[in-house]
């Protein structure tokens, strides 16, 4: 009973919160994760990798990590924001002398105020995303990449990859949209041990083929309509189609199964040649004799393509994967525009170029395996952020500015509520103010988590934005001389702004006036966050904190 009351929970929560906070933001500290008995070692600061490898034993904290993992599985972005905010809310709400049921009712009201504000036209911390301009889209992708320090990227590499990811995303948008538009796919091709600047985006798919040599590039036959006909097989063509696990096979005396299977494969090859198929791609292995037969008849054979390429191959060629070598219909064939041979580092690929580009390949390079793994996760997150932004073309200001702006807004709003509002919620004005202050301190503490040095963090009293002061200056300094831009980059220190110190957990003076909207709505090199991911993270953090605060018992089988 009372699982939150003991020191064990407080210590575990503080430790987990410290891990999350120390990973947060572009200057986050890396974590080196291994299981203590050898095996794979992961160096990361990303929540998806961290939570998947972090062993959390406390049953209440497993609720927290499961909620964050579920959020990350749906949105890819905002995992650490959600985790840090949830830990802050639990710590702040737990310290209040207010009944959990009352805290939950008030915090739900505060959440509704936040969500209504974020979705209103008057919101001062969101930016519209214009898809006729690349500036905001580039800012979104750049912000994702720069928040992952384990990728080990310098500025030119960030800019190069930002452009490539956006270009790859544009390839996946269909040119001809009918009733229901379906985005294509970007396939990441790993090339480790090379410079990041060697990364490239190519329309179509790259299928690795070690046996193909650049000195003798194969010629591909075309049909009379100047297209390249493709057959796609998702069944093994190795000649070992019969396995004991499938049951008993009855054969006549003198019949050799291997020979019969090979004859059937060669019959398939003959039909492919007669149907003027130019390329055969097989998910599994093709028998050497069939390969040789196809080669002699001018048909390129590519095997071991793998399961992951089957869906994008079918999508871009129009071919239907053939699941049997005993029935072959010409309607299953697809087509390609062209075929090239490409080489990256020591790897050779067949480059399949479609007629309409909805599938592309991102050749992703990095110097070592650890940095490459982290970069792959970052690129997938950036692509998902762009997909979410198509559905809801909005972004939120990053760099801690949305958190401090929201805190300023809630502080202002909570002091202008009528007496009837407190009656509707079922609380007193004092209780509401206590919970609202804890909520705002939790948001501000997320912004403070971006600062991993000893410098101060400020917020201005006009816009409610977050400003980081370089370390080494005393707290009595003239702040206007030390800061040039706010965390998101939208506000410069050109006005006569007033400042207040931000101390996260320990509260700060209250801003009475409502924070203003910045006069400039879009510039180059803003730090932006995904609107959908951050809104979801805010909801998940608060609802998970409320769930944990409401726990009275933990029932655990210890047999």
Coordinates of C-alpha atoms in Angstrom, one line a residue:
X1 CA 0.0 0.0 0.0
X2 CA 1.0 3.7 -0.5
X3 CA 3.6 2.8 -3.1
X4 CA 4.7 6.5 -3.5
X5 CA 5.2 7.1 0.2
X6 CA 8.6 5.5 0.9
X7 CA 12.1 6.7 0.3
X8 CA 12.7 3.9 -2.2
X9 CA 10.2 5.4 -4.7
X10 CA 11.5 9.0 -4.3
X11 CA 15.1 7.8 -4.8
X12 CA 14.3 5.7 -7.8
X13 CA 12.3 8.5 -9.4
X14 CA 15.0 11.1 -8.7
X15 CA 17.6 8.8 -10.3
X16 CA 15.5 8.1 -13.4
X17 CA 14.6 11.8 -13.7
X18 CA 18.3 12.6 -13.5
X19 CA 19.1 10.2 -16.3
X20 CA 16.4 11.7 -18.6
X21 CA 17.4 15.3 -17.8
X22 CA 21.1 14.7 -18.4
X23 CA 20.3 13.4 -21.9
X24 CA 18.0 16.2 -22.9
X25 CA 18.7 18.6 -25.7
X26 CA 21.6 19.3 -28.1
X27 CA 24.1 19.4 -25.2
X28 CA 22.8 16.3 -23.6
X29 CA 25.2 13.9 -22.0
X30 CA 25.6 10.5 -23.6
X31 CA 24.8 7.2 -21.9
X32 CA 26.8 4.0 -22.3
X33 CA 24.5 1.1 -21.9
X34 CA 25.4 -2.6 -21.5
X35 CA 24.0 -5.5 -19.7
X36 CA 27.0 -6.3 -17.4
X37 CA 27.7 -9.7 -18.8
X38 CA 28.9 -8.7 -22.2
X39 CA 27.0 -8.4 -25.4
X40 CA 25.9 -5.3 -27.4
X41 CA 26.9 -1.9 -26.1
X42 CA 24.8 1.2 -26.9
X43 CA 26.0 4.8 -26.7
X44 CA 23.0 7.1 -27.0
X45 CA 21.0 10.0 -25.6
X46 CA 17.8 9.2 -27.5
X47 CA 14.8 8.0 -25.5
X48 CA 13.9 5.2 -28.0
X49 CA 17.3 3.5 -27.5
X50 CA 17.5 4.5 -23.8
X51 CA 14.2 3.1 -22.7
X52 CA 14.6 -0.1 -24.7
X53 CA 17.8 -1.0 -22.9
X54 CA 17.2 0.5 -19.4
X55 CA 16.2 -2.0 -16.8
X56 CA 13.6 -0.4 -14.5
X57 CA 12.7 -2.6 -11.5
X58 CA 10.2 -0.4 -9.6
X59 CA 6.7 -1.4 -10.7
X60 CA 5.4 2.2 -10.5
X61 CA 8.2 3.6 -12.6
X62 CA 7.6 0.8 -15.2
X63 CA 4.2 2.5 -15.8
X64 CA 6.1 5.7 -16.5
X65 CA 8.6 4.2 -19.0
X66 CA 5.8 2.1 -20.7
X67 CA 3.8 5.3 -21.3
X68 CA 6.8 7.1 -22.8
X69 CA 7.7 4.2 -25.0
X70 CA 4.1 4.0 -26.3
X71 CA 4.3 7.8 -27.1
X72 CA 7.6 7.3 -28.9
X73 CA 6.3 4.3 -30.9
X74 CA 3.5 6.5 -32.2
X75 CA 5.3 9.8 -32.8
X76 CA 9.1 9.0 -32.8
X77 CA 9.8 12.4 -31.3
X78 CA 9.5 14.1 -27.9
X79 CA 10.3 11.1 -25.8
X80 CA 12.7 12.8 -23.4
X81 CA 10.4 15.8 -23.2
X82 CA 7.5 13.5 -22.1
X83 CA 9.7 11.6 -19.6
X84 CA 11.3 14.7 -18.0
X85 CA 7.9 16.5 -17.7
X86 CA 6.2 13.5 -16.2
X87 CA 9.0 13.1 -13.6
X88 CA 8.7 16.8 -12.8
X89 CA 5.0 16.7 -12.4
X90 CA 5.1 13.7 -10.1
X91 CA 7.8 15.3 -7.9
X92 CA 6.0 18.7 -7.7
X93 CA 2.5 17.4 -7.2
X94 CA 3.6 14.8 -4.6
X95 CA 5.1 17.6 -2.5
X96 CA 1.8 19.5 -2.3
X97 CA -0.5 19.2 0.7
X98 CA -3.5 18.6 -1.6
X99 CA -5.4 15.4 -2.0
X100 CA -4.5 13.4 -5.2
X101 CA -8.1 13.4 -6.5
X102 CA -8.1 17.2 -6.3
X103 CA -4.7 17.5 -7.9
X104 CA -5.9 15.4 -10.8
X105 CA -9.1 17.5 -11.4
X106 CA -7.1 20.7 -11.3
X107 CA -4.3 19.4 -13.6
X108 CA -6.8 18.1 -16.1
X109 CA -8.3 21.6 -16.2
X110 CA -4.8 23.1 -16.7
X111 CA -4.2 20.6 -19.5
X112 CA -7.4 21.7 -21.3
X113 CA -6.3 25.4 -21.0
X114 CA -2.9 24.5 -22.6
X115 CA -4.4 22.4 -25.4
X116 CA -7.1 25.1 -26.2
X117 CA -4.3 27.7 -26.3
X118 CA -1.9 25.7 -28.4
X119 CA -4.7 25.0 -31.0
X120 CA -6.0 28.6 -31.1
X121 CA -4.9 31.3 -33.6
X122 CA -3.8 33.5 -30.7
X123 CA -1.1 31.0 -29.6
X124 CA 2.2 32.8 -29.4
X125 CA 4.5 29.8 -29.4
X126 CA 3.4 28.0 -32.6
X127 CA 4.5 28.6 -36.2
X128 CA 2.5 27.7 -39.3
X129 CA 4.3 25.4 -41.8
X130 CA 4.1 26.5 -45.4
X131 CA 4.8 23.6 -47.8
X132 CA 5.4 26.1 -50.6
X133 CA 8.5 27.2 -48.8
X134 CA 11.4 25.0 -47.6
X135 CA 12.6 27.2 -44.7
X136 CA 10.3 25.9 -41.9
X137 CA 10.7 22.3 -43.1
X138 CA 14.5 22.6 -43.0
X139 CA 14.3 24.1 -39.5
X140 CA 12.2 21.1 -38.3
X141 CA 14.7 18.5 -39.7
X142 CA 17.7 20.5 -38.5
X143 CA 16.3 20.7 -35.0
X144 CA 15.9 16.9 -34.8
X145 CA 19.4 16.2 -36.0
X146 CA 21.1 18.8 -33.7
X147 CA 19.3 17.4 -30.7
X148 CA 21.1 14.1 -31.0
X149 CA 24.8 14.7 -30.0
X150 CA 25.8 11.0 -30.3
X151 CA 25.4 11.4 -34.1
X152 CA 28.7 13.3 -33.9
X153 CA 27.8 15.8 -36.6
X154 CA 29.5 19.1 -37.4
X155 CA 27.6 22.0 -39.0
X156 CA 28.3 21.2 -42.7
X157 CA 27.2 17.6 -42.0
X158 CA 24.0 18.7 -40.4
X159 CA 23.2 21.0 -43.3
X160 CA 24.0 18.2 -45.8
X161 CA 21.8 15.6 -44.1
X162 CA 19.0 18.1 -43.5
X163 CA 18.8 18.7 -47.3
X164 CA 19.0 15.0 -48.0
X165 CA 16.3 14.0 -45.6
X166 CA 13.9 16.7 -46.9
X167 CA 14.7 15.7 -50.5
X168 CA 14.0 12.0 -49.7
X169 CA 10.8 13.0 -48.0
X170 CA 9.7 14.9 -51.2
X171 CA 10.4 11.8 -53.3
X172 CA 7.9 9.9 -51.2
X173 CA 5.0 12.3 -51.9
X174 CA 3.0 11.0 -54.9
X175 CA 2.8 13.3 -57.9
X176 CA -0.7 12.2 -58.9
X177 CA -3.0 12.3 -55.9
X178 CA -6.4 10.7 -56.2
X179 CA -9.0 10.3 -53.4
X180 CA -6.7 8.8 -50.8
X181 CA -3.0 9.9 -51.0
X182 CA -0.6 7.3 -49.6
X183 CA 3.0 8.4 -49.0
X184 CA 5.8 6.3 -50.4
X185 CA 8.8 4.9 -48.6
X186 CA 12.4 6.0 -47.9
X187 CA 14.7 3.0 -47.5
X188 CA 18.0 3.6 -45.5
X189 CA 21.0 1.9 -47.0
X190 CA 23.8 1.5 -44.4
X191 CA 27.4 2.4 -45.4
X192 CA 29.6 2.5 -42.2
X193 CA 33.1 3.8 -42.0
X194 CA 32.7 6.6 -44.6
X195 CA 32.3 10.4 -44.3
X196 CA 28.8 11.7 -43.5
X197 CA 29.2 14.0 -46.5
X198 CA 29.3 10.9 -48.8
X199 CA 25.6 10.3 -48.0
X200 CA 23.3 10.6 -50.9
X201 CA 19.6 10.2 -51.9
X202 CA 18.7 8.3 -55.1
X203 CA 15.2 7.8 -56.6
X204 CA 14.2 4.1 -56.6
X205 CA 15.8 1.3 -54.7
X206 CA 19.3 0.0 -54.2
X207 CA 19.7 -3.8 -53.9
X208 CA 23.1 -5.0 -52.8
X209 CA 24.6 -7.5 -55.2
X210 CA 28.2 -8.5 -54.2
X211 CA 28.7 -10.6 -57.3
X212 CA 28.2 -7.8 -59.8
X213 CA 31.4 -6.1 -60.9
X214 CA 31.6 -2.5 -62.2
X215 CA 34.0 -3.6 -65.0
X216 CA 31.3 -5.5 -66.8
X217 CA 28.0 -3.8 -66.1
X218 CA 25.1 -6.0 -67.3
X219 CA 22.9 -5.0 -70.2
X220 CA 19.2 -5.0 -69.6
X221 CA 16.7 -5.8 -72.4
X222 CA 13.7 -3.5 -73.0
X223 CA 10.3 -4.3 -74.4
X224 CA 9.0 -2.7 -77.6
X225 CA 7.4 0.0 -75.5
X226 CA 10.9 0.9 -74.1
X227 CA 10.1 -0.3 -70.6
X228 CA 11.9 -2.8 -68.4
X229 CA 9.7 -5.7 -67.3
X230 CA 10.2 -7.0 -63.8
X231 CA 9.2 -10.2 -62.0
X232 CA 9.2 -10.2 -58.2
X233 CA 9.4 -13.6 -56.3
X234 CA 8.8 -13.9 -52.6
X235 CA 9.4 -17.7 -52.6
X236 CA 12.7 -19.5 -52.5
X237 CA 14.0 -20.4 -56.0
X238 CA 16.9 -22.4 -54.6
X239 CA 15.5 -25.8 -55.5
X240 CA 15.0 -27.0 -51.9
X241 CA 11.3 -26.2 -51.8
X242 CA 10.4 -29.4 -49.9
X243 CA 11.2 -29.5 -46.2
X244 CA 10.3 -32.3 -43.7
X245 CA 8.4 -29.8 -41.5
X246 CA 5.8 -29.3 -44.2
X247 CA 4.6 -32.9 -44.0
X248 CA 5.0 -36.1 -46.0
X249 CA 5.6 -35.9 -49.8
X250 CA 4.8 -39.1 -51.8
X251 CA 6.8 -39.6 -55.0
X252 CA 6.9 -42.3 -57.6
X253 CA 9.8 -44.8 -57.7
X254 CA 12.9 -43.4 -59.6
X255 CA 11.8 -39.8 -59.3
X256 CA 14.5 -37.4 -57.8
X257 CA 12.9 -34.5 -56.0
X258 CA 15.9 -32.2 -56.5
X259 CA 15.9 -32.9 -60.2
X260 CA 12.1 -32.4 -60.5
X261 CA 12.4 -29.1 -58.6
X262 CA 15.2 -27.8 -60.8
X263 CA 13.3 -28.8 -64.0
X264 CA 10.3 -26.8 -62.7
X265 CA 12.6 -23.8 -62.0
X266 CA 14.1 -24.0 -65.5
X267 CA 10.5 -24.1 -66.9
X268 CA 9.8 -20.9 -64.9
X269 CA 12.9 -19.4 -66.4
X270 CA 11.8 -20.3 -69.9
X271 CA 8.4 -18.7 -69.4
X272 CA 10.1 -15.5 -68.0
X273 CA 12.3 -15.4 -71.1
X274 CA 9.3 -15.9 -73.4
X275 CA 7.4 -13.2 -71.6
X276 CA 10.3 -10.7 -72.2
X277 CA 11.0 -10.2 -68.5
X278 CA 14.3 -8.2 -68.1
X279 CA 14.9 -8.4 -64.4
X280 CA 14.0 -11.1 -61.8
X281 CA 14.2 -10.1 -58.2
X282 CA 13.9 -12.8 -55.5
X283 CA 13.5 -12.3 -51.8
X284 CA 15.4 -15.5 -51.1
X285 CA 18.0 -17.5 -53.0
X286 CA 18.0 -18.3 -56.8
X287 CA 19.5 -21.7 -57.9
X288 CA 22.9 -21.2 -59.7
X289 CA 21.6 -23.2 -62.7
X290 CA 18.6 -20.9 -63.1
X291 CA 20.8 -17.9 -62.6
X292 CA 23.1 -19.1 -65.4
X293 CA 20.1 -19.8 -67.7
X294 CA 18.6 -16.4 -67.1
X295 CA 22.0 -14.7 -67.7
X296 CA 22.5 -16.6 -71.0
X297 CA 19.1 -15.3 -72.1
X298 CA 19.8 -11.7 -71.2
X299 CA 17.7 -11.6 -68.0
X300 CA 19.3 -10.0 -64.9
X301 CA 18.8 -12.1 -61.7
X302 CA 19.0 -10.4 -58.3
X303 CA 18.5 -12.7 -55.2
X304 CA 18.6 -12.3 -51.4
X305 CA 16.8 -9.0 -51.7
X306 CA 15.2 -9.6 -48.2
X307 CA 11.8 -9.2 -46.8
X308 CA 12.1 -5.5 -46.0
X309 CA 12.4 -4.6 -49.7
X310 CA 9.4 -6.6 -51.0
X311 CA 6.8 -4.0 -50.2
X312 CA 8.6 -1.0 -51.6
X313 CA 9.7 -3.0 -54.7
X314 CA 6.1 -4.0 -55.3
X315 CA 4.9 -0.4 -54.7
X316 CA 7.3 1.2 -57.1
X317 CA 7.2 -1.4 -59.9
X318 CA 3.5 -2.4 -59.8
X319 CA 4.6 -6.0 -59.7
X320 CA 2.7 -8.5 -57.5
X321 CA 5.0 -10.8 -55.5
X322 CA 4.9 -14.3 -56.9
X323 CA 4.5 -16.9 -54.1
X324 CA 4.7 -20.1 -56.1
X325 CA 7.0 -21.4 -58.9
X326 CA 4.1 -23.6 -60.1
X327 CA 1.8 -20.9 -61.3
X328 CA 3.0 -17.8 -63.1
X329 CA 0.7 -15.2 -64.5
X330 CA 1.8 -12.4 -66.8
X331 CA -0.4 -10.0 -64.8
X332 CA 2.0 -10.2 -61.9
X333 CA 4.8 -8.4 -63.8
X334 CA 5.8 -4.8 -63.1
X335 CA 8.0 -2.3 -64.9
X336 CA 10.9 0.0 -64.4
X337 CA 12.2 3.1 -66.1
X338 CA 15.9 2.2 -65.9
X339 CA 18.6 0.1 -64.2
X340 CA 22.1 1.2 -63.2
X341 CA 25.0 -0.2 -61.2
X342 CA 26.1 1.9 -58.2
X343 CA 29.0 1.6 -55.9
X344 CA 29.4 3.0 -52.4
X345 CA 32.6 2.3 -50.5
X346 CA 33.2 -1.5 -51.1
X347 CA 29.5 -2.3 -51.7
X348 CA 28.0 -2.8 -55.2
X349 CA 24.3 -2.3 -55.8
X350 CA 21.7 -2.7 -58.6
X351 CA 19.9 0.7 -58.8
X352 CA 16.3 0.1 -59.8
X353 CA 14.8 3.4 -61.1
X354 CA 10.9 3.5 -61.3
X355 CA 8.7 5.4 -63.7
X356 CA 7.1 7.4 -60.9
X357 CA 9.3 8.1 -57.9
X358 CA 7.4 7.3 -54.6
X359 CA 10.2 5.1 -53.3
X360 CA 13.8 6.3 -52.7
X361 CA 17.0 5.2 -51.1
X362 CA 19.0 7.2 -48.5
X363 CA 22.6 6.1 -48.6
X364 CA 23.5 6.9 -45.0
X365 CA 27.2 7.1 -44.1
X366 CA 28.9 7.7 -40.8
X367 CA 32.4 7.2 -39.4
X368 CA 31.6 4.2 -37.0
X369 CA 28.9 1.8 -36.1
X370 CA 27.8 3.6 -32.9
X371 CA 27.4 7.0 -34.6
X372 CA 25.7 5.4 -37.6
X373 CA 23.1 3.6 -35.4
X374 CA 22.3 6.9 -33.6
X375 CA 22.1 8.7 -37.0
X376 CA 19.7 6.1 -38.5
X377 CA 17.3 6.6 -35.6
X378 CA 17.6 10.4 -35.9
X379 CA 16.9 10.3 -39.7
X380 CA 13.8 8.0 -39.2
X381 CA 12.6 10.4 -36.5
X382 CA 13.0 13.4 -38.8
X383 CA 11.1 11.6 -41.6
X384 CA 8.3 10.8 -39.2
X385 CA 8.1 14.4 -38.0
X386 CA 7.7 15.6 -41.6
X387 CA 4.9 13.0 -42.2
X388 CA 3.1 14.2 -39.0
X389 CA 3.5 17.8 -40.2
X390 CA 1.7 17.1 -43.4
X391 CA -1.4 16.0 -41.4
X392 CA -1.1 19.1 -39.1
X393 CA 1.0 21.8 -40.7
X394 CA 2.1 23.5 -37.5
X395 CA 5.3 23.6 -35.5
X396 CA 6.1 24.7 -31.9
X397 CA 9.0 26.9 -30.9
X398 CA 11.9 24.8 -29.5
X399 CA 14.8 25.6 -27.3
X400 CA 12.6 25.7 -24.1
X401 CA 10.6 28.6 -25.4
X402 CA 7.3 26.7 -25.7
X403 CA 7.6 25.5 -22.1
X404 CA 8.4 28.9 -20.5
X405 CA 5.8 30.6 -22.7
X406 CA 3.1 28.1 -21.7
X407 CA 4.1 28.5 -18.0
X408 CA 3.7 32.3 -18.3
X409 CA 0.3 31.9 -20.0
X410 CA -1.0 29.5 -17.4
X411 CA 0.2 31.7 -14.5
X412 CA -1.7 34.6 -16.1
X413 CA -4.8 32.6 -16.9
X414 CA -5.0 31.0 -13.5
X415 CA -5.2 34.4 -11.8
X416 CA -8.1 35.5 -14.0
X417 CA -10.5 32.6 -13.4
X418 CA -13.8 33.4 -11.8
X419 CA -15.1 32.0 -8.5
X420 CA -17.6 29.9 -10.5
X421 CA -14.7 28.0 -12.2
X422 CA -13.3 26.8 -8.9
X423 CA -16.8 25.6 -7.9
X424 CA -17.1 23.7 -11.2
X425 CA -13.7 22.0 -10.6
X426 CA -14.5 21.3 -7.0
X427 CA -11.5 23.0 -5.4
X428 CA -10.6 26.2 -3.6
X429 CA -8.7 29.1 -5.2
X430 CA -5.7 28.4 -3.0
X431 CA -5.6 24.7 -4.0
X432 CA -5.9 25.7 -7.7
X433 CA -3.0 28.2 -7.4
X434 CA -0.8 25.6 -5.7
X435 CA -1.4 23.0 -8.4
X436 CA -1.0 25.6 -11.2
X437 CA 2.3 26.7 -9.7
X438 CA 3.5 23.2 -9.5
X439 CA 2.5 22.6 -13.1
X440 CA 4.3 25.8 -14.3
X441 CA 7.4 24.9 -12.3
X442 CA 7.4 21.5 -14.0
X443 CA 7.3 23.1 -17.4
X444 CA 10.0 25.5 -16.5
X445 CA 12.1 22.7 -15.1
X446 CA 12.0 21.0 -18.6
X447 CA 13.5 24.2 -20.1
X448 CA 16.1 24.3 -17.4
X449 CA 17.1 20.7 -18.3
X450 CA 18.5 22.0 -21.6
X451 CA 21.3 23.7 -19.7
X452 CA 23.9 21.2 -18.7
X453 CA 26.5 23.8 -17.8
X454 CA 26.5 26.2 -14.8
X455 CA 25.1 29.2 -16.7
X456 CA 21.9 30.8 -15.7
X457 CA 18.5 30.4 -17.5
X458 CA 16.3 33.5 -17.9
X459 CA 12.8 34.2 -19.2
X460 CA 11.6 37.5 -20.4
X461 CA 8.5 39.1 -19.1
X462 CA 7.2 40.2 -22.5
X463 CA 7.2 37.0 -24.6
X464 CA 7.8 34.4 -21.9
X465 CA 10.7 32.9 -23.9
X466 CA 13.7 31.0 -22.6
X467 CA 17.2 32.6 -22.7
X468 CA 20.5 30.8 -21.9
X469 CA 23.3 32.8 -20.2
X470 CA 26.8 31.5 -20.9
X471 CA 28.6 30.0 -17.8
X472 CA 31.0 32.1 -15.8
X473 CA 28.9 35.2 -15.1
X474 CA 27.5 36.2 -11.7
X475 CA 23.8 36.3 -11.0
X476 CA 23.9 40.1 -10.6
X477 CA 25.0 40.7 -14.2
X478 CA 23.3 43.0 -16.7
X479 CA 21.5 40.2 -18.6
X480 CA 20.9 42.3 -21.7
X481 CA 24.7 42.3 -22.3
X482 CA 25.0 38.5 -22.1
X483 CA 22.2 37.2 -24.3
X484 CA 21.6 37.7 -28.0
X485 CA 18.8 35.3 -29.0
X486 CA 16.2 33.3 -27.2
X487 CA 16.3 29.5 -27.2
X488 CA 14.2 29.1 -30.4
X489 CA 15.9 32.0 -32.2
X490 CA 12.8 33.9 -33.1
X491 CA 13.5 36.8 -30.7
X492 CA 16.7 38.9 -30.7
X493 CA 17.8 41.1 -27.8
X494 CA 16.8 44.3 -29.7
X495 CA 14.1 45.5 -27.3
X496 CA 14.3 46.8 -23.8
X497 CA 13.2 43.5 -22.2
X498 CA 12.8 42.7 -18.5
X499 CA 14.2 39.4 -17.2
X500 CA 13.7 37.0 -14.4
X501 CA 15.8 34.0 -13.3
X502 CA 14.3 30.6 -14.0
X503 CA 15.0 28.1 -11.2
X504 CA 12.9 25.2 -12.3
X505 CA 12.0 23.3 -9.1
X506 CA 12.2 26.4 -6.8
X507 CA 9.7 28.7 -8.4
X508 CA 10.1 32.2 -9.7
X509 CA 8.3 35.5 -9.6
X510 CA 5.0 35.5 -11.3
X511 CA 4.3 37.3 -14.6
X512 CA 0.9 38.9 -14.3
X513 CA 0.5 40.0 -17.9
X514 CA -0.3 37.5 -20.7
X515 CA 2.8 36.8 -22.8
X516 CA 2.8 38.4 -26.2
X517 CA 3.2 36.8 -29.6
X518 CA 6.5 37.5 -31.4
X519 CA 6.2 40.0 -34.2
X520 CA 8.3 37.9 -36.5
X521 CA 6.7 34.5 -37.3
X522 CA 9.4 32.8 -39.4
X523 CA 13.1 33.2 -40.0
X524 CA 16.0 31.0 -41.0
X525 CA 17.5 28.7 -38.5
X526 CA 14.8 28.6 -35.9
X527 CA 14.7 25.7 -33.4
X528 CA 11.3 24.0 -33.9
X529 CA 9.5 21.1 -32.4
X530 CA 6.9 18.8 -34.0
X531 CA 3.5 20.1 -33.1
X532 CA 1.7 16.7 -32.9
X533 CA 4.5 15.0 -31.0
X534 CA 4.8 17.8 -28.4
X535 CA 1.1 18.1 -27.8
X536 CA 0.8 14.3 -27.3
X537 CA 3.9 14.4 -25.0
X538 CA 2.2 17.1 -22.9
X539 CA -1.0 15.0 -22.6
X540 CA 0.8 11.7 -22.0
X541 CA 3.1 13.2 -19.3
X542 CA 0.3 14.7 -17.3
X543 CA -2.1 11.8 -17.6
X544 CA 0.7 9.3 -16.6
X545 CA 1.6 11.5 -13.7
X546 CA -2.1 11.6 -12.6
X547 CA -2.4 7.8 -13.0
X548 CA 0.7 7.3 -10.8
X549 CA -0.5 9.8 -8.1
X550 CA -3.7 7.9 -7.9
X551 CA -2.1 4.5 -7.2
X552 CA -2.9 3.1 -3.8
X553 CA -1.6 -0.5 -4.0
X554 CA 0.9 -2.5 -6.0
X555 CA 0.0 -6.2 -6.2
X556 CA 3.0 -8.3 -7.4
X557 CA 3.5 -12.0 -7.7
X558 CA 6.8 -12.9 -6.0
X559 CA 6.6 -16.7 -6.3

